[in-house]
XYZ file of C-alpha atoms in Angstrom:
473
model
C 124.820 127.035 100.026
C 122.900 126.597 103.337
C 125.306 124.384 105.681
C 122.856 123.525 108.486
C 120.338 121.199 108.212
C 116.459 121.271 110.003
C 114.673 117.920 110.341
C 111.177 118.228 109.581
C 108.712 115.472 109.520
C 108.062 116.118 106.130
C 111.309 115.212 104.963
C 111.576 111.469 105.908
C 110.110 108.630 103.806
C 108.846 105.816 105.428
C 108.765 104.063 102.588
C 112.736 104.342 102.794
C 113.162 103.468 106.552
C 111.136 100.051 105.452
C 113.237 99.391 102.396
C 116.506 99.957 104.357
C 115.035 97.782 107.216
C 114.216 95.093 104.637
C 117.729 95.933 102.933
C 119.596 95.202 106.688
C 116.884 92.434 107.493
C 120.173 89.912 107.277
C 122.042 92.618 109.574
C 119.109 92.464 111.949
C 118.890 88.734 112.252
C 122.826 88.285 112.357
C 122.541 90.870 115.922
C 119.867 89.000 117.397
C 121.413 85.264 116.889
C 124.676 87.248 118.124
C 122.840 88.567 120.972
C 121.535 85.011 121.542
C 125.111 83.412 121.751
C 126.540 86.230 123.941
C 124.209 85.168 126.500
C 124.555 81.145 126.452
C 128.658 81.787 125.990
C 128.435 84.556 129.383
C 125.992 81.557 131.112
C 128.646 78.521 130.490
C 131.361 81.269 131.351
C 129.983 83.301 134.186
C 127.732 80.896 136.019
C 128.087 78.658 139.581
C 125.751 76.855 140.421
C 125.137 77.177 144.027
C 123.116 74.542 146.122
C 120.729 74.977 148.939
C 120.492 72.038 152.002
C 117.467 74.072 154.002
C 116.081 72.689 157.443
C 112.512 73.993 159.695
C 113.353 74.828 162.982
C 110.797 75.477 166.055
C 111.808 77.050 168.899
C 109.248 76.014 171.787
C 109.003 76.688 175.960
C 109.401 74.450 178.941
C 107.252 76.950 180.861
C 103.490 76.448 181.219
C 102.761 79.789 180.037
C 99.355 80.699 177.521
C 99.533 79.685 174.014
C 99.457 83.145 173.188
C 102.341 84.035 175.909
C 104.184 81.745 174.453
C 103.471 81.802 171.095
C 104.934 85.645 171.702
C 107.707 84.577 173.783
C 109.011 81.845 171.312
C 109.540 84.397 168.694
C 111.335 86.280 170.379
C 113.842 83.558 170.694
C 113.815 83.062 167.515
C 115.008 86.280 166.365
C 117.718 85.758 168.566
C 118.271 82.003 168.157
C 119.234 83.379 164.069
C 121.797 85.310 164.907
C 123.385 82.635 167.071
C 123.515 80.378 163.417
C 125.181 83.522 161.858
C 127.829 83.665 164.395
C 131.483 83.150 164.334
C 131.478 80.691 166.924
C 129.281 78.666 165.506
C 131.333 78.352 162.397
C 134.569 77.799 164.109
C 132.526 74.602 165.814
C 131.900 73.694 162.429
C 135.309 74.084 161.099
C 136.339 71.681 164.007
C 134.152 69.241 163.506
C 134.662 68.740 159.389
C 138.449 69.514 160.025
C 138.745 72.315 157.831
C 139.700 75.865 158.057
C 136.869 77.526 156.888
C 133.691 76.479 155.218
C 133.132 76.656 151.733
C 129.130 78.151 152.532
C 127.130 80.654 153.496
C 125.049 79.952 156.784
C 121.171 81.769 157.133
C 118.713 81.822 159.693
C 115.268 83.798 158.953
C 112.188 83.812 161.706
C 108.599 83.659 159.411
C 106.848 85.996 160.041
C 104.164 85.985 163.329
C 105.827 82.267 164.129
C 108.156 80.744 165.862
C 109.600 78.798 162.831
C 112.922 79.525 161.996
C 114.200 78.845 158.115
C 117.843 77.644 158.307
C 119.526 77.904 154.654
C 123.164 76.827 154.154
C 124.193 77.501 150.358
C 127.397 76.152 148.697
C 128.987 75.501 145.407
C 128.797 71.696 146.156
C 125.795 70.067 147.387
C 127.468 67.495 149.736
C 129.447 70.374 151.202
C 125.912 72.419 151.805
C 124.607 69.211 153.495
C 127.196 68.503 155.685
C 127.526 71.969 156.812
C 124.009 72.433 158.251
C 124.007 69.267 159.711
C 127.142 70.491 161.743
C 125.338 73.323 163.054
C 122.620 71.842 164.392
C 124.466 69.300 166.110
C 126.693 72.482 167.681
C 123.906 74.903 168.490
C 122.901 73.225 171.736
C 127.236 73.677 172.752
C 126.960 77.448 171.670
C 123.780 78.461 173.142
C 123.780 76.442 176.166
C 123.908 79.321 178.134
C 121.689 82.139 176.411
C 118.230 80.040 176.848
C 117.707 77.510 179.717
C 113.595 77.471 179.024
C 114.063 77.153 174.902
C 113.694 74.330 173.455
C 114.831 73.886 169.257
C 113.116 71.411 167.394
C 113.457 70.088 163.938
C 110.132 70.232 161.376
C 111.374 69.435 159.174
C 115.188 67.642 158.533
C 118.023 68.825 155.901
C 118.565 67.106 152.732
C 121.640 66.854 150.031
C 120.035 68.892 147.335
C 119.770 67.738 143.898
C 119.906 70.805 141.653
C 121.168 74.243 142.009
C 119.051 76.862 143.582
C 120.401 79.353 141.481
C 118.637 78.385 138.358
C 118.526 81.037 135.389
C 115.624 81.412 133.629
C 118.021 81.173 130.391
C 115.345 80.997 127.832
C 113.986 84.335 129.129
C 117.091 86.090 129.005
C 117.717 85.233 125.530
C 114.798 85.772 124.565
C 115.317 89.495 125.634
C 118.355 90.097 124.793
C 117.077 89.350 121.332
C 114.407 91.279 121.430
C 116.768 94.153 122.626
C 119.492 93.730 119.790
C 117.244 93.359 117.437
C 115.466 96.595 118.386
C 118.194 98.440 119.046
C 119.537 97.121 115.251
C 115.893 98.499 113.766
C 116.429 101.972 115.442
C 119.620 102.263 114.363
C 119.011 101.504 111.048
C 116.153 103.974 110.873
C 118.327 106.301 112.754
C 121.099 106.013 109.716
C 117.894 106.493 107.433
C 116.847 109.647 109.015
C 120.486 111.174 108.711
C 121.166 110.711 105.270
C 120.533 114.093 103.723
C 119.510 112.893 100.508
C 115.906 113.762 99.019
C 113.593 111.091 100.188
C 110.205 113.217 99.748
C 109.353 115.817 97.461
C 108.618 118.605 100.185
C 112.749 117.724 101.012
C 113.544 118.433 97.255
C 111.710 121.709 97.356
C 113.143 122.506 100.149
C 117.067 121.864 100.223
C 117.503 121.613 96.350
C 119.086 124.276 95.331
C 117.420 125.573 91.879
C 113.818 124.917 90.268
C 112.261 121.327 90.421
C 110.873 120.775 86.472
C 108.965 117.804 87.565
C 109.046 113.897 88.878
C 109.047 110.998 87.625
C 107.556 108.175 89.420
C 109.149 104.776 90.132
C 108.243 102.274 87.382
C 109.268 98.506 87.902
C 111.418 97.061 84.682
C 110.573 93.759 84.820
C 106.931 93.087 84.431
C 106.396 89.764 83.784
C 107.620 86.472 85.617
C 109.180 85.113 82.211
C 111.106 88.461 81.935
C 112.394 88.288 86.212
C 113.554 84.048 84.542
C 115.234 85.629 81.782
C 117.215 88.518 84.062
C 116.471 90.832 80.803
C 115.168 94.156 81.927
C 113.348 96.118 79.936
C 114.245 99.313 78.791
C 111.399 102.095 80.522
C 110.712 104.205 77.167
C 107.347 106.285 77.133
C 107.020 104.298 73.106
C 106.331 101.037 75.176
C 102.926 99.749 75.559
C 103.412 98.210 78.802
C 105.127 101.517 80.401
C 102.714 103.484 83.148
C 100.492 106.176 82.054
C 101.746 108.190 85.016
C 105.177 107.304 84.495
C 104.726 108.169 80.374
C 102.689 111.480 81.277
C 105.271 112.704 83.650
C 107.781 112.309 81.217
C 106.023 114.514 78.420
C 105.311 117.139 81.157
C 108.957 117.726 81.717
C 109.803 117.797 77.945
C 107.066 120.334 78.068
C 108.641 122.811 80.591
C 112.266 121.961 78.859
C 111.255 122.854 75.532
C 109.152 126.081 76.675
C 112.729 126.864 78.876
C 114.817 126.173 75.848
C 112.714 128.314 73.461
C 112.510 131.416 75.446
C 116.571 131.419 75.648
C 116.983 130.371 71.888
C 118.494 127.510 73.642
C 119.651 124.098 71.053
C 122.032 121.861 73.394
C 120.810 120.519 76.394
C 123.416 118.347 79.058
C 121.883 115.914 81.010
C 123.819 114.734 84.700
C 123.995 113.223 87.471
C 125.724 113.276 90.611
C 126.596 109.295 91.025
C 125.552 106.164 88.908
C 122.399 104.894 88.422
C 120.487 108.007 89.194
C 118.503 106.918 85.906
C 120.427 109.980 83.922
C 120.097 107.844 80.554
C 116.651 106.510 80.551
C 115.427 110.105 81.465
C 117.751 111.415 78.441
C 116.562 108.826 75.906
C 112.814 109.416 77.287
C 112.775 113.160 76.843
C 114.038 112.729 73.127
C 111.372 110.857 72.484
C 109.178 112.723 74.371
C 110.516 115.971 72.269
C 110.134 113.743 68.972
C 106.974 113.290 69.244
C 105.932 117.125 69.341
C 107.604 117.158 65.795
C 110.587 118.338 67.194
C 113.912 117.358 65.529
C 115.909 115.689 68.042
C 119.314 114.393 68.434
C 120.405 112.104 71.376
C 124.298 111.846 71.788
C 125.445 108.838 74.407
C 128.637 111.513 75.670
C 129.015 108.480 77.979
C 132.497 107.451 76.507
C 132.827 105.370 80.542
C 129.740 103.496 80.781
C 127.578 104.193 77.683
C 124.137 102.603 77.935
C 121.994 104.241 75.007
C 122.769 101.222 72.827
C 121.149 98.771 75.226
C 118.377 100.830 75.771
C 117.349 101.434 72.476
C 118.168 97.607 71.414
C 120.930 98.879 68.973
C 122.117 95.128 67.370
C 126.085 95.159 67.319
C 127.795 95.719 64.022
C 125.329 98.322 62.701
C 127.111 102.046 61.693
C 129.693 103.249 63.401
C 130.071 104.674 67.435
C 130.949 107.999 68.680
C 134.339 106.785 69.605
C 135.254 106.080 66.016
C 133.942 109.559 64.579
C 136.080 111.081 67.481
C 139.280 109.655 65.903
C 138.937 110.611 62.749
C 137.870 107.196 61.502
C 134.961 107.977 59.847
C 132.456 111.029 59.626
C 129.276 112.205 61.355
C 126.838 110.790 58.798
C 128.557 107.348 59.378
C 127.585 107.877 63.221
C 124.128 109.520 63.079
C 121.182 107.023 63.120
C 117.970 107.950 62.131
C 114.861 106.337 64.098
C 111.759 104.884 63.075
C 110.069 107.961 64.327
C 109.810 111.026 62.448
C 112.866 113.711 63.416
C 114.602 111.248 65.601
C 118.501 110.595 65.711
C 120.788 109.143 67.880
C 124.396 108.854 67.977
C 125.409 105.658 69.966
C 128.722 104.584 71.982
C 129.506 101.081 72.601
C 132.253 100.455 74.906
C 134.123 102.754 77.568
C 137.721 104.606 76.684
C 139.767 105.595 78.227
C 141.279 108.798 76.681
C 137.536 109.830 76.802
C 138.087 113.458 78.430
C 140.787 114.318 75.427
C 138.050 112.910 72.926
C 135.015 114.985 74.005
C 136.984 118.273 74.296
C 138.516 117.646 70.549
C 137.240 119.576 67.796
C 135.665 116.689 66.110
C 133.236 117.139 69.053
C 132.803 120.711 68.668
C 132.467 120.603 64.972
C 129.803 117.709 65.165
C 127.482 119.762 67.635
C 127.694 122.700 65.481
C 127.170 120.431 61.924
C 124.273 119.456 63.797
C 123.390 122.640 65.789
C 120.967 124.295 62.452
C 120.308 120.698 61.495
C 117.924 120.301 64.900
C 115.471 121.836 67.523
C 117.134 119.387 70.142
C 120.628 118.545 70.982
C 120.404 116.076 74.202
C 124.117 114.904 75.522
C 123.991 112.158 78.125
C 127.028 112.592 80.164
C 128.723 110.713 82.660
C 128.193 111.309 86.480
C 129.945 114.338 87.623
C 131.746 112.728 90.510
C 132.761 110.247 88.910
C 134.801 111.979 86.080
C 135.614 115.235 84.727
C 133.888 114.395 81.156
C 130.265 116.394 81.719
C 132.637 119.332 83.269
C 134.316 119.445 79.759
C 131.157 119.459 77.918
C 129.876 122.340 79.479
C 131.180 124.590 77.393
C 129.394 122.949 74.434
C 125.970 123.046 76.008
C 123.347 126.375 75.805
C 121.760 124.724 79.562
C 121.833 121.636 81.596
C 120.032 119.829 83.770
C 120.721 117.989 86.706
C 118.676 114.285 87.197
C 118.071 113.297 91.274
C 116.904 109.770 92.033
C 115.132 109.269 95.263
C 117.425 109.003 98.618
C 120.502 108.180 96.324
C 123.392 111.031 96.115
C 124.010 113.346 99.073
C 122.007 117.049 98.905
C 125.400 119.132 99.367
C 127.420 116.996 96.660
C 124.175 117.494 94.361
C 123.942 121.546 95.368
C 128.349 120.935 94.573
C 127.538 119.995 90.665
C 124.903 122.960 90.464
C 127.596 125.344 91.752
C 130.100 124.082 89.044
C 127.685 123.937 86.345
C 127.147 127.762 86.681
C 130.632 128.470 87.478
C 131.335 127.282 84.213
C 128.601 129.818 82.363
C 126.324 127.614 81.700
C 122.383 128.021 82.377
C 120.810 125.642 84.309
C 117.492 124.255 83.957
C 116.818 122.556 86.937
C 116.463 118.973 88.553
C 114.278 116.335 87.451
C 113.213 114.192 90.260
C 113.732 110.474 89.083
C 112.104 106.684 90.029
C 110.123 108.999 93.491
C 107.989 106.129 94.696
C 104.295 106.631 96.270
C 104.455 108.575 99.296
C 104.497 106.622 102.506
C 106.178 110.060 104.296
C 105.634 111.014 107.966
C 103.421 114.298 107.812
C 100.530 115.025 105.929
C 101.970 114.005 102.172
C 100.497 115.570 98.811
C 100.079 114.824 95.177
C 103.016 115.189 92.928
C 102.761 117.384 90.066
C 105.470 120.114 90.306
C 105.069 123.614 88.654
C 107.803 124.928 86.629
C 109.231 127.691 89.201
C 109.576 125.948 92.794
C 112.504 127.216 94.291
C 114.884 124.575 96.494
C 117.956 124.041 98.475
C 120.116 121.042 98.480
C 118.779 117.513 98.089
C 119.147 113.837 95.767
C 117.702 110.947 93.527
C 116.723 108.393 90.444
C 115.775 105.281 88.092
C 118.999 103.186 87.485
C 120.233 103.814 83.750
């Protein structure tokens, strides 16, 4: 079995990416509200408010020189006039004056541009504090620079005031909103990501591809509830091909793989045929009791057996009313016979052997010779022998029945069961002897693939390498 893996375009449904999206919606929407209260908790947590007491400064000449001389001049000053409210000793006059020993804020002097305005910004945690601070230092420039200008004159513009808000105001509702854009994007890629990955079959070109044996056909994806009074009543229907309301692809598909069964069966003087699965609800029963039918209705004597001594579901399918015969389970312990088990249909050449509740010594019961003898009572008796089994991972019961079987055949729902556990079962199945039909492709929705997608209608022959899928039983 082929170990590596190539992505191609071909093999990713995005019909699955949307259904897993929709699937994780709740996911989705839990990260982003998440992402939202990350950022309000880190704002009450992280954040200081700082506050800004600003003041307009012009520095001016005593000379008599041009306007433009001294418009030239003055800015000059300025630039240096900045530094001298940056400096050290113009703090330590500060610290004097408010009696502290240092000043809780940060002290800035900027010349605009082509002017001789100077912006003088004190910013501190506490808006008295920022006030105070940059009134202090314009009362102690004049001691500090004294002796650096004697033709400079600094005049205020415009005076300082305590500031009423902080001047390091987030813009909160922006940042949420992109850190939920952002988680919830990063959530949807993810998921998609995770979609991607799973090697399961999602398209058809990916079953033909990494499944390894023939492909006998598809079966597309029929809803079970129809009708709103059937969705109120939470009774699904069963999907049989004898129902009026079932698809005419769905029905048509069906019949084609009975076809390409029956033809495979013949040529090999084949009788038994096991039906499996790798995991549950793959769909492994519906297809089973649909393909009896189907082979019924050819005029083909059929038998159905539910092997499913775990989870056996053939009853409820087929409406089977409690009370009526006897089960499998009781033939297999000898408590009554195999005409006291075998029901006959109101079709012509159909029977069915039914199971009602799981046991638990199931794997000693299906390897007994009660369940030998009953397959070859009934071998000459039929054209058809159908056993649904249980899934193969989850118990050793189909493995047993191998050895009963002429061929099996493997049912793969639609991005369900992994492609190397699925390529697993068709290693065992003919380690054990037994021929193997092939996979039919179960509940494969419309194509919504990447890549250039095409009709579904599989020829008998396509050759494949590990893959999975199917309708829920």
């Amino acid at each position: 079995m082929r170990e590596d893996r190539e992505f191609r375009l071909d093999e990713i449904s995005l019909r699955s990416i949307i259904r897993d999206l929709i699937r994780n919606l709740w996911v989705i929407i839990a990260v982003v509200l998440a992402a939202r209260l990350v950022v309000v908790g880190a704002e009450r947590l992280l954040y200081e408010p700082r506050y800004t007491s600003s003041a307009t400064l012009a520095v001016n000449t005593t000379s008599n020189s041009s306007a433009y001389t001294s418009l030239s001049l003055t800015s000059q000053m300025a630039e240096v006039i900045s530094e001298i409210f940056g400096s050290e000793v113009l703090r330590n006059r500060i610290c004097e004056q408010m009696g502290v020993e240092s000043i809780d804020g940060e002290i800035n002097a900027s010349v605009m541009q082509d002017t001789n305005l100077i912006s003088l910004t004190v910013t501190s945690s506490d808006p008295r504090q920022a006030y105070l601070i940059i009134t202090s230092a314009l009362e102690n420039y004049d001691s500090v620079s004294e002796y650096l200008f004697t033709n400079a004159v600094l005049r205020t513009v415009r005076e300082p005031s305590v500031p009423y808000g902080p001047s390091n105001t987030l813009d909160l509702d922006r940042i949420s909103k992109l850190a939920m854009f952002g988680a919830g994007g990063g959530m949807v890629l993810v998921t998609a990501l995770f979609t991607v990955l799973r090697f399961t079959v999602q398209t058809r070109q990916g079953a033909e591809r990494n499944l390894d044996g023939k492909i006998l056909g598809s079966i597309q994806y029929e809803r079970k509830n129809l009708s709103m009074r059937e969705i109120l009543r939470k009774k699904k229907k069963s999907l049989l091909i004898s129902h009026a309301t079932i698809g005419m692809a769905f029905s048509e598909n069906v019949r084609k793989i009975a076809s390409r069964l029956s033809q495979h069966m013949r040529r090999r003087g084949q009788h038994i045929l096991l039906l499996a699965s790798v995991a549950e609800n793959e769909g492994k029963s519906s297809v089973a009791a649909n393909l009896a039918i189907a082979l019924a209705e050819k005029g083909k004597r059929v038998l159905l057996i539910d092997c499913d001594l775990k989870k056996p579901a053939q009853y409820r399918i087929f409406d089977r009313p409690e009370g009526t015969r006897r089960w499998l389970g009781d033939y297999l312990k000898g408590e009554c016979e195999a005409n006291d088990v075998v029901s006959y249909h109101n079709r012509e050449c159909f029977y069915t052997v039914f199971q009602n509740t799981g046991m638990e010594d199931s794997a000693s019961l299906l390897s007994s010779e009660r369940m030998k003898k009953l397959l070859e009572d009934c071998r000459d008796l039929t054209d058809y022998i159908i056993l649904d089994t249980p899934p193969m991972a989850a118990c050793s019961d189909a493995e047993l029945l191998l050895g009963l079987a002429d061929t099996a055949a493997l049912v793969v729902r639609q991005d369900w069961s992994d492609v190397r556990a699925i390529n697993d079962m068709v290693d065992v199945i003919r380690a054990s002897g037994t021929d193997f039909a092939g996979f039919i492709l179960n509940a494969f929705r419309r194509e919504l693939a990447f890549g250039i997608g095409r009709n579904e209608n599989y020829s008998a022959g396509y050759r494949v390498r590990e893959g999975g899928a199917g309708h829920g039983e």
